[in-house]
PDB file of C-alpha atoms and ligand atoms in Angstrom:
ATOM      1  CA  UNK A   9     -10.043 -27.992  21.005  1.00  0.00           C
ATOM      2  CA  UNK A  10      -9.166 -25.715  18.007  1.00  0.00           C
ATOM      3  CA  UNK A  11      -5.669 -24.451  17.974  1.00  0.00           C
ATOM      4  CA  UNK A  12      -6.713 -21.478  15.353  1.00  0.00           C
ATOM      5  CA  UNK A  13      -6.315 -17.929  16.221  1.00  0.00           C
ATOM      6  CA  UNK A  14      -7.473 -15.029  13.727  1.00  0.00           C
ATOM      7  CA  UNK A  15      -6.397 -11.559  14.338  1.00  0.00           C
ATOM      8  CA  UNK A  16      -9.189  -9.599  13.007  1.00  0.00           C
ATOM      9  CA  UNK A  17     -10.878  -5.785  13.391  1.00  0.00           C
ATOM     10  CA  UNK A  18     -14.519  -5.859  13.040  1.00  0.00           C
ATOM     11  CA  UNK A  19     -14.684  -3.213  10.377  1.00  0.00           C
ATOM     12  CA  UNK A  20     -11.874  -4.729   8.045  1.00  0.00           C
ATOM     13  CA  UNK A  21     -13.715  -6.120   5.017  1.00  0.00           C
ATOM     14  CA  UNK A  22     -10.359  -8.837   4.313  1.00  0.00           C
ATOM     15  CA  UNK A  23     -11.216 -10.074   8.323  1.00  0.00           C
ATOM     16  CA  UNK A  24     -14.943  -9.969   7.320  1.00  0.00           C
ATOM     17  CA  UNK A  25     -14.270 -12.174   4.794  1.00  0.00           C
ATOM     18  CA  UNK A  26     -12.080 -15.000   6.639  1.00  0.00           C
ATOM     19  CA  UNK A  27     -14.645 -14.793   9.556  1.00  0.00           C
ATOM     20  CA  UNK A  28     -17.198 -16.163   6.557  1.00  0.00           C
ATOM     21  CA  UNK A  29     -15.023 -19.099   5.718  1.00  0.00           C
ATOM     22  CA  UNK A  30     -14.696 -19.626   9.567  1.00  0.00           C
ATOM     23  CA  UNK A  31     -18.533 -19.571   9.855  1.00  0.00           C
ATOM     24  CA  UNK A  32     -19.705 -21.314   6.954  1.00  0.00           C
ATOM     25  CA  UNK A  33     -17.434 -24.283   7.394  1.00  0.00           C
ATOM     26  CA  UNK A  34     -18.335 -23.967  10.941  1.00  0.00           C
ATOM     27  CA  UNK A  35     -14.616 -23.813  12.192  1.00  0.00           C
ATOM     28  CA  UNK A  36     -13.698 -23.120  16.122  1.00  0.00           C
ATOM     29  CA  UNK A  37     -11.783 -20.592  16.328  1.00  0.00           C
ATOM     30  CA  UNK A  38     -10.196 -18.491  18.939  1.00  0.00           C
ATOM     31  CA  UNK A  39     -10.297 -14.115  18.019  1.00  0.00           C
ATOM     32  CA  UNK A  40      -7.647 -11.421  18.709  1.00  0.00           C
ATOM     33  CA  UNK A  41      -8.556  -8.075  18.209  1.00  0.00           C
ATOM     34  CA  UNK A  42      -6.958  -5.477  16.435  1.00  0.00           C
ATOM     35  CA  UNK A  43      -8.275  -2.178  16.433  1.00  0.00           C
ATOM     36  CA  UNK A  44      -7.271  -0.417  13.310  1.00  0.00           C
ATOM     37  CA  UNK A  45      -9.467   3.200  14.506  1.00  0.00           C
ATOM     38  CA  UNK A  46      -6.361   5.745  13.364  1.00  0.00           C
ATOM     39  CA  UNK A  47      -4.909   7.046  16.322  1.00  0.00           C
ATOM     40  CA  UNK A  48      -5.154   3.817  17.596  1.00  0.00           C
ATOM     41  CA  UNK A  49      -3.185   1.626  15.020  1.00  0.00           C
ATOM     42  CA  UNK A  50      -2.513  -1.216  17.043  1.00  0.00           C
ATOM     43  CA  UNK A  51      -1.621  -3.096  13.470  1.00  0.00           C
ATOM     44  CA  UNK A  52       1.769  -0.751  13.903  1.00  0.00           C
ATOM     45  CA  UNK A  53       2.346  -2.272  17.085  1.00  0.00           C
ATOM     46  CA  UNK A  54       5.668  -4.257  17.395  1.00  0.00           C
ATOM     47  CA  UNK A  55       4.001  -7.444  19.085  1.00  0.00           C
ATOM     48  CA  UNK A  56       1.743  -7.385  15.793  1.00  0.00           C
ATOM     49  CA  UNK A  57       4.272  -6.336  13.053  1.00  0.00           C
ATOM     50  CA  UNK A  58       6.873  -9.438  14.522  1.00  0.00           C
ATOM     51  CA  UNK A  59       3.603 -11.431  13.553  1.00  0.00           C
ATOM     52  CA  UNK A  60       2.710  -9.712  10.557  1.00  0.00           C
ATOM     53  CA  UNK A  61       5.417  -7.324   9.153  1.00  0.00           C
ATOM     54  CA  UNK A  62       2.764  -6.122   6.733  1.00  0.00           C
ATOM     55  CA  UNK A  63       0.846  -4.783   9.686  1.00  0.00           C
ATOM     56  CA  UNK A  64      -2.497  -5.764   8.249  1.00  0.00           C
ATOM     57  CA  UNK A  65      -4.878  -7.906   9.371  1.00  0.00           C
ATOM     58  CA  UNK A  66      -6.704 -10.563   9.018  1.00  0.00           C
ATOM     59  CA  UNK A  67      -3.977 -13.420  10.243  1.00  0.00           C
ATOM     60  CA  UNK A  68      -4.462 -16.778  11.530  1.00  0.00           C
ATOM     61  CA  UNK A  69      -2.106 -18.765  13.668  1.00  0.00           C
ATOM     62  CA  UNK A  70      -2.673 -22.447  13.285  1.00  0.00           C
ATOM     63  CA  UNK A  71       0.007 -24.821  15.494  1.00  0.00           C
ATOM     64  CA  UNK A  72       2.925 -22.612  14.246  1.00  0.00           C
ATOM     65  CA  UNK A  73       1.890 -21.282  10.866  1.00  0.00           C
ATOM     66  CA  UNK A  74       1.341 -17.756  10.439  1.00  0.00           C
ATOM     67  CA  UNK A  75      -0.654 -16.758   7.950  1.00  0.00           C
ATOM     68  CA  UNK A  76      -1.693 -13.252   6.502  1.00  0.00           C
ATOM     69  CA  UNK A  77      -3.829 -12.734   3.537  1.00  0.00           C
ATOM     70  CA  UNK A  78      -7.365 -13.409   3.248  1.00  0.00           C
ATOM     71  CA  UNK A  79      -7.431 -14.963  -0.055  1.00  0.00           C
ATOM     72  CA  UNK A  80      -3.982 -17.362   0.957  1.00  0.00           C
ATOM     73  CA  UNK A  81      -5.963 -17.957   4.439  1.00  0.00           C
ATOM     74  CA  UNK A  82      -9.706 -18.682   2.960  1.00  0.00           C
ATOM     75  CA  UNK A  83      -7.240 -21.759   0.437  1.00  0.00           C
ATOM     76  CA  UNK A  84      -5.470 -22.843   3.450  1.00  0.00           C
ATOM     77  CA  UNK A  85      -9.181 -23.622   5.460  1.00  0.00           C
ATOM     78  CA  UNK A  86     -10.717 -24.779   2.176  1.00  0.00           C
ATOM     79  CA  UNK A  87      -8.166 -27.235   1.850  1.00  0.00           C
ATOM     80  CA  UNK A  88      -7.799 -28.507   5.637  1.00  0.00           C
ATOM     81  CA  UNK A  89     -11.267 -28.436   6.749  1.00  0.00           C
ATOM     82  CA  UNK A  90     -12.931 -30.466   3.787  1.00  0.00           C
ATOM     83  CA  UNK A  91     -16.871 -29.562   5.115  1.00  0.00           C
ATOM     84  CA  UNK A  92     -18.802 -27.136   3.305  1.00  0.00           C
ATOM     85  CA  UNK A  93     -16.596 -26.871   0.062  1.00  0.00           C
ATOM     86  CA  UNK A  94     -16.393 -23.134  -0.977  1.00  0.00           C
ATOM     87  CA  UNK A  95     -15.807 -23.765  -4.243  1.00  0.00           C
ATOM     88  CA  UNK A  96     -18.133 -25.457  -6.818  1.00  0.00           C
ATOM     89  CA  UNK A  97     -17.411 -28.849  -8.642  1.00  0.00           C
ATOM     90  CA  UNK A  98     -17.843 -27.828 -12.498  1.00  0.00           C
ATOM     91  CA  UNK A  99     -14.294 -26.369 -13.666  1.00  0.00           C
ATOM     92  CA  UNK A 100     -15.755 -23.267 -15.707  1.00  0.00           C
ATOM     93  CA  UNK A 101     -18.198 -22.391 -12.291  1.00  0.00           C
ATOM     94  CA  UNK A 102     -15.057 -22.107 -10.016  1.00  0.00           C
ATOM     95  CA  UNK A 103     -13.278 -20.158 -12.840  1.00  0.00           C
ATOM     96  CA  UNK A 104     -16.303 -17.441 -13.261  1.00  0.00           C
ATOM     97  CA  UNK A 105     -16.397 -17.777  -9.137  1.00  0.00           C
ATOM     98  CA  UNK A 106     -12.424 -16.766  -8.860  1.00  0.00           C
ATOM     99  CA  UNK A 107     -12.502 -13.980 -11.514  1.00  0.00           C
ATOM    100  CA  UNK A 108     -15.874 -12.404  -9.268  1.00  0.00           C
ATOM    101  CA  UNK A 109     -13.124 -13.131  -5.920  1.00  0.00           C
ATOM    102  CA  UNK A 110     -10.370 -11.598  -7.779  1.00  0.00           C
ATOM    103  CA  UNK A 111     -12.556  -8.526  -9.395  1.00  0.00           C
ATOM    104  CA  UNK A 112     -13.166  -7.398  -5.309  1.00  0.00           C
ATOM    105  CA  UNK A 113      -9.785  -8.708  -4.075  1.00  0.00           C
ATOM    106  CA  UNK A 114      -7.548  -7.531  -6.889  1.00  0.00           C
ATOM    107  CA  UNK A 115      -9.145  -4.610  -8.578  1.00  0.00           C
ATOM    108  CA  UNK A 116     -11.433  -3.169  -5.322  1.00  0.00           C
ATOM    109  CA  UNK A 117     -10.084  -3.177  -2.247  1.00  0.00           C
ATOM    110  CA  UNK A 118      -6.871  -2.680  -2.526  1.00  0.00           C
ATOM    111  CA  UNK A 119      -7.269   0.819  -3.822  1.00  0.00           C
ATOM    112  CA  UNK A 120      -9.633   1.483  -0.751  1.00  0.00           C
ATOM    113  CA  UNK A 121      -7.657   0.011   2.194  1.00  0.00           C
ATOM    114  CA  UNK A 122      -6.503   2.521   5.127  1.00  0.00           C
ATOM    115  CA  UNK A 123      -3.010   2.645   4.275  1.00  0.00           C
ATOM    116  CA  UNK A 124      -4.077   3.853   0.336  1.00  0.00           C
ATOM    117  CA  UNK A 125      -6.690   6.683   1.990  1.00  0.00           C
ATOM    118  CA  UNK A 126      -4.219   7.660   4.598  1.00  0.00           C
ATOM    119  CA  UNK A 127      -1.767   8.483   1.589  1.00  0.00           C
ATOM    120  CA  UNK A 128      -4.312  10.221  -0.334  1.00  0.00           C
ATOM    121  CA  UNK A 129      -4.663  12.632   2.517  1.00  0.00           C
ATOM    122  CA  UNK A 130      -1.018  12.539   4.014  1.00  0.00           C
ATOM    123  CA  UNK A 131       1.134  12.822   0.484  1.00  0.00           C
ATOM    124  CA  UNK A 132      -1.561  13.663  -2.196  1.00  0.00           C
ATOM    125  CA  UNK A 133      -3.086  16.374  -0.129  1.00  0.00           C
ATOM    126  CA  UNK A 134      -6.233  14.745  -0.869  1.00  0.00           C
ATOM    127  CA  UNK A 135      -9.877  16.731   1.081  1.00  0.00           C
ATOM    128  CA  UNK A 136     -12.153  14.679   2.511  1.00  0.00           C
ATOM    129  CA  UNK A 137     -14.439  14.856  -0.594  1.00  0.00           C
ATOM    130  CA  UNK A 138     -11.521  13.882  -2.950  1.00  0.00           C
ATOM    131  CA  UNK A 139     -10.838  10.721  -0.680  1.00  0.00           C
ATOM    132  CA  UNK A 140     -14.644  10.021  -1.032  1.00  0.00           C
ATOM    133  CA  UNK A 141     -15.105  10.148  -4.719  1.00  0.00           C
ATOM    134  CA  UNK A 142     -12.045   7.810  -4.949  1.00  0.00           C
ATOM    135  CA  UNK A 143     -13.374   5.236  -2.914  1.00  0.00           C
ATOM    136  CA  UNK A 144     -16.261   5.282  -4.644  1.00  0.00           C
ATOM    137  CA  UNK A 145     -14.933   5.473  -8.146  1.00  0.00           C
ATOM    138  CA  UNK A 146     -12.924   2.368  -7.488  1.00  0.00           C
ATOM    139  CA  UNK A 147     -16.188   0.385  -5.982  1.00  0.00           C
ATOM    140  CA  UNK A 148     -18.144   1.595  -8.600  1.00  0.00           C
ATOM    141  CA  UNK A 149     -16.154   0.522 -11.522  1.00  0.00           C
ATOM    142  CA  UNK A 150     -15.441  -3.035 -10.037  1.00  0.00           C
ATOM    143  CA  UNK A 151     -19.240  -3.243  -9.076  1.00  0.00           C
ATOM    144  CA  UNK A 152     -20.291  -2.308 -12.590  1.00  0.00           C
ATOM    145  CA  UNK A 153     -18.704  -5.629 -13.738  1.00  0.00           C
ATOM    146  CA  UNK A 154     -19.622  -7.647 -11.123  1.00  0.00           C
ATOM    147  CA  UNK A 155     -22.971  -7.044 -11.645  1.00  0.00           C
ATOM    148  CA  UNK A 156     -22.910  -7.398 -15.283  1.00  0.00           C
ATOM    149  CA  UNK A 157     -21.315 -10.812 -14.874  1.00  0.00           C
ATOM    150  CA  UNK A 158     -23.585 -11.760 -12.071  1.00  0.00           C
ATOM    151  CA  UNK A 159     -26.819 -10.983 -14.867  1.00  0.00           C
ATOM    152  CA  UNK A 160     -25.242 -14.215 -16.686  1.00  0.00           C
ATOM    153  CA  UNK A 161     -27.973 -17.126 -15.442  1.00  0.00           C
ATOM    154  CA  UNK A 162     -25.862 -19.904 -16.063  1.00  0.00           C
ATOM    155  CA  UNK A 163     -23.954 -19.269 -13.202  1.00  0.00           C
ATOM    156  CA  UNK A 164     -26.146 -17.348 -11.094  1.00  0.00           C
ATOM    157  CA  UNK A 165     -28.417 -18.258  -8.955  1.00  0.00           C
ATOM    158  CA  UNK A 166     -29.631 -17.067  -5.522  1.00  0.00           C
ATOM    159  CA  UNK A 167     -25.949 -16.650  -4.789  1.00  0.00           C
ATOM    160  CA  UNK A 168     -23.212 -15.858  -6.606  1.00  0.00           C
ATOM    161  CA  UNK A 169     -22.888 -19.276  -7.646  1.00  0.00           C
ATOM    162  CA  UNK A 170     -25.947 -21.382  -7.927  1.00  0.00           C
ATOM    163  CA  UNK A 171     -28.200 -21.622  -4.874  1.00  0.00           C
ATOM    164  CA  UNK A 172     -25.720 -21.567  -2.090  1.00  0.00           C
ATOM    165  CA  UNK A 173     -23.148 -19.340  -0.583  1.00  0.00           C
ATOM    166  CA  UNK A 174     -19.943 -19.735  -1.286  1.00  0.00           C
ATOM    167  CA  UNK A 175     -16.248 -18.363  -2.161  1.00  0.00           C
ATOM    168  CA  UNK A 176     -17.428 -15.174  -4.399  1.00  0.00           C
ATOM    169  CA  UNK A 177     -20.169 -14.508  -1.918  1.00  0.00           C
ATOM    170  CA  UNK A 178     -17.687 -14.085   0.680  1.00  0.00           C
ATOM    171  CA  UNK A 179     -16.115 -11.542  -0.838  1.00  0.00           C
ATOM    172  CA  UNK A 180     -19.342  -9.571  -2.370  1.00  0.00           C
ATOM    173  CA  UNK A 181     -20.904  -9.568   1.016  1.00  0.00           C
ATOM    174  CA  UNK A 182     -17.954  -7.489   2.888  1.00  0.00           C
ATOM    175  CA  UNK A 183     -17.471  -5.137  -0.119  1.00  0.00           C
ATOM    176  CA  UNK A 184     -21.185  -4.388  -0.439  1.00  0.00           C
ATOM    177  CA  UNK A 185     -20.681  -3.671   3.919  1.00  0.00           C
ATOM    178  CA  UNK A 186     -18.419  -1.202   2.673  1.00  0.00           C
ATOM    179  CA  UNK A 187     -19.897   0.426   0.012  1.00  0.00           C
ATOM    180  CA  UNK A 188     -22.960   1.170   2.240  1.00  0.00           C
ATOM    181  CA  UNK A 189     -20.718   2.499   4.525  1.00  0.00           C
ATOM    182  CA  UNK A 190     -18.913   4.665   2.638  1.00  0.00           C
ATOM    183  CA  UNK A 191     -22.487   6.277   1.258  1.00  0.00           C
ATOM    184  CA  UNK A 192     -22.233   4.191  -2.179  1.00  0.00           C
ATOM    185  CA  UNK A 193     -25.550   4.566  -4.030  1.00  0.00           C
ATOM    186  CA  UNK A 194     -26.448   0.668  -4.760  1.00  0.00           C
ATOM    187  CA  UNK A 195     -29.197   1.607  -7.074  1.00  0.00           C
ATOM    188  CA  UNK A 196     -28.989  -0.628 -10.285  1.00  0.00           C
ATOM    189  CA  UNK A 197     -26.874  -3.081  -9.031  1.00  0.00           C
ATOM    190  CA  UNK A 198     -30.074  -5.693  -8.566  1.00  0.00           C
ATOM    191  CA  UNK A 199     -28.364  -8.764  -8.633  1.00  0.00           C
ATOM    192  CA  UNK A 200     -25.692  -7.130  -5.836  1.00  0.00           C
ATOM    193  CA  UNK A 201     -28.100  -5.751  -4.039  1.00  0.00           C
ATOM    194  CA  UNK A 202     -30.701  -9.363  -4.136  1.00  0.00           C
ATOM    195  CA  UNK A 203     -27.768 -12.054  -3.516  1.00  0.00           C
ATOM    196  CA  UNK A 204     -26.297  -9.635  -0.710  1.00  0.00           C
ATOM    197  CA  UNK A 205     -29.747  -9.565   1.079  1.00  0.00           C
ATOM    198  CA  UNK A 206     -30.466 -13.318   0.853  1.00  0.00           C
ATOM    199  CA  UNK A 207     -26.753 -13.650   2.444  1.00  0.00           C
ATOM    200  CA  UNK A 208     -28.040 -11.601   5.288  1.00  0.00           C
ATOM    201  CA  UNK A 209     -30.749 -14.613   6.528  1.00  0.00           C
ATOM    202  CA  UNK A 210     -28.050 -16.806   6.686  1.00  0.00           C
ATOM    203  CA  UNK A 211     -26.676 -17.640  10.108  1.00  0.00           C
ATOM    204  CA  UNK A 212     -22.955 -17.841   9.302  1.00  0.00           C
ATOM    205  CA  UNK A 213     -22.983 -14.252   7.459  1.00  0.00           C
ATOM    206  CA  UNK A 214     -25.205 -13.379  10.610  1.00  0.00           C
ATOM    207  CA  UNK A 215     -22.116 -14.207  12.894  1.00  0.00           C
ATOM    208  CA  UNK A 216     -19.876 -12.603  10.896  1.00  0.00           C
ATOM    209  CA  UNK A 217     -21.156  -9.669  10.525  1.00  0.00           C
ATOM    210  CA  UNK A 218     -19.095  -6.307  11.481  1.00  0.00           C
ATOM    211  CA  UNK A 219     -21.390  -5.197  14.023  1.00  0.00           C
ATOM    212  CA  UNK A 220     -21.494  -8.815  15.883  1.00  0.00           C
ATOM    213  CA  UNK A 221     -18.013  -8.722  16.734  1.00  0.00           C
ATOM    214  CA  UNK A 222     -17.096  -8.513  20.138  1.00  0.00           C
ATOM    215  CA  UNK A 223     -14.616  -5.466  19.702  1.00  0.00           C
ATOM    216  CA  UNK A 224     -17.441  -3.531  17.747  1.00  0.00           C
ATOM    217  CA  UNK A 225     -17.136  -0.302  18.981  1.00  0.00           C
ATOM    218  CA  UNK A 226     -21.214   0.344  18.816  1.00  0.00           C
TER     219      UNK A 226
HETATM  220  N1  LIG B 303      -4.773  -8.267   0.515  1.00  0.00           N
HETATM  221  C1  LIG B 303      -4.940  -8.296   1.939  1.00  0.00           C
HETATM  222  C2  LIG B 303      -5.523  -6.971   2.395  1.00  0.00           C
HETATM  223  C3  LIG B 303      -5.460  -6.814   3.879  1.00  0.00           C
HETATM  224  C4  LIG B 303      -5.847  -5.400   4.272  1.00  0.00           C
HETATM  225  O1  LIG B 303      -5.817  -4.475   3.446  1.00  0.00           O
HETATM  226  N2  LIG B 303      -6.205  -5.227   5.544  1.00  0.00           N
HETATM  227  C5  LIG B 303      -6.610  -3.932   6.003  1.00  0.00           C
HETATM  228  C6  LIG B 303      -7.972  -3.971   6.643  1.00  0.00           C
HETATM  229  S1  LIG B 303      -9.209  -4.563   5.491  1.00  0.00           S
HETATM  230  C7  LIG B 303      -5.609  -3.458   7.052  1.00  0.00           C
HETATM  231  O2  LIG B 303      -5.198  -4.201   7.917  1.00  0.00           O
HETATM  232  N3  LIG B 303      -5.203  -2.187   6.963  1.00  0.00           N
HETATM  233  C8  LIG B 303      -4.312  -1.625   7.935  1.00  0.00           C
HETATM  234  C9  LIG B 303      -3.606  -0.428   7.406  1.00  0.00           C
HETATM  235  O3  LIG B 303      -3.800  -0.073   6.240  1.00  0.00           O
HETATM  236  O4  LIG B 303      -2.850   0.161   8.178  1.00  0.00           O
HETATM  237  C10 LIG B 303      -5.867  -9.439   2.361  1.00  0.00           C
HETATM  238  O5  LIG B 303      -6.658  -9.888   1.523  1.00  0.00           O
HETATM  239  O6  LIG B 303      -5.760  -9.906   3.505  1.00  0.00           O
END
C-alpha cells in the first residue's frame, strides 16, 4: 500500500503536471484536494500553510517528507520509482528536454499563477482585459520558442522527445490546458498543437486530465 499523498486542485497546471509523473510511472497514490476557486482559497488555510508555508500546491507527503514544487517533486519520483524513466538516455536529449521543462516552468508559468493575476488586479489596478493580454503575452512568447525548438527533428519526434512521452511533455501538455483556457489562439504552433493531441490518446494524460479529477467542479 502506497504511503504517497499529493495535494492537488484540478485546474492547477504545476498539480497537472505531478499527476503525469504519477500516471505515467503508474504510481499509487492517495489525493487531497485543494480548491484554489478565489473566495475559496483553501491554499491560505492554516492546516495547509503548516504543510506548505508557500500556500501553493501541488505537495506530496511520502512517510514524513513534505515536498512542494512540481519540478523538485517530478526528480524525487523519477529517482525513487525507477519504471518508466522520464528522462532520455543520450546527455544532449535530456539537456534540450530540461531547457523545453524550464522554458514553461521558469519563463511561463510563473508570470501566470493566481497569486501574480491577483496582484495585477489588487495593486496594479489591472481590468480584466489588461490581466488577459498579460497572460497571454507571457504564453505566447515562451510558446514561440518552444515551438521553434520543437521544429528541430533531431530531437523531435511524436513527442517532445522522440516517440514517447516524457519529462518536457509533462509540462507542454498542462500549459497548452491553459492556454486554451485562457482563449490563447494556438494557430501556428503545429508541432504544439500535434505532440499535445497525440498526448491526449494516451491513458496516463487521460487520467490526469483537469476535468477527470474528482474535485472537478463540472
Ligand atoms: N513553481 C511551483 C508553482 C506552484 C504554483 O504556482 N501553484 C499554483 C497553482 S498552479 C498555486 O497553488 N497557486 C495558489 C495561489 O497563487 O494562491 C511549482 O512548480 O510547483
Amino acid at each position: 500500500v502506497s504511503a504517497l499523498e499529493l495535494y492537488s486542485y484540478y485546474r492547477s497546471s504545476s498539480s497537472f503536471r505531478v499527476r503525469l509523473a504519477l500516471a505515467l510511472k503508474n504510481i499509487e497514490c492517495r489525493y487531497r484536494y485543494i480548491n484554489l476557486r478565489p473566495g475559496v482559497d483553501e491554499q491560505q488555510a492554516e492546516d495547509f500553510t503548516h504543510l506548505n508555508p508557500q500556500g501553493r500546491v501541488p505537495l506530496l507527503v511520502d512517510n514524513g517528507l513534505v515536498l512542494s514544487q512540481s519540478s523538485a517533486i517530478i526528480e524525487y519520483l523519477e529517482e525513487t520509482y525507477p519504471q518508466y524513466p522520464l528522462l532520455p538516455v543520450d546527455k544532449k536529449r535530456r539537456a534540450r528536454v530540461r531547457q523545453l521543462v524550464n522554458i514553461i516552468a521558469c519563463d511561463i508559468q510563473p508570470l501566470n499563477n493566481l497569486a501574480v493575476l491577483n496582484y495585477l488586479r489588487d495593486k496594479q489596478r489591472a481590468d480584466e482585459n489588461g490581466v488577459k493580454h498579460w497572460y497571454q503575452h507571457w504564453i505566447t512568447q515562451g510558446f514561440n520558442a518552444v515551438e521553434s525548438l520543437l521544429q528541430d527533428a533531431f530531437y523531435t519526434g511524436e513527442f517532445c522527445c522522440e516517440d514517447s512521452p516524457g519529462l518536457a511533455d509533462i509540462y507542454l501538455v498542462p500549459q497548452v490546458w491553459n492556454a486554451r483556457r485562457f482563449g490563447v489562439s494556438l494557430d501556428g504552433y503545429d508541432k504544439i498543437t500535434q505532440i499535445d493531441a497525440a498526448c491526449q490518446t494516451i491513458p496516463a494524460f487521460i487520467t490526469a486530465m483537469p476535468e477527470n479529477q474528482a474535485d472537478a467542479l463540472g
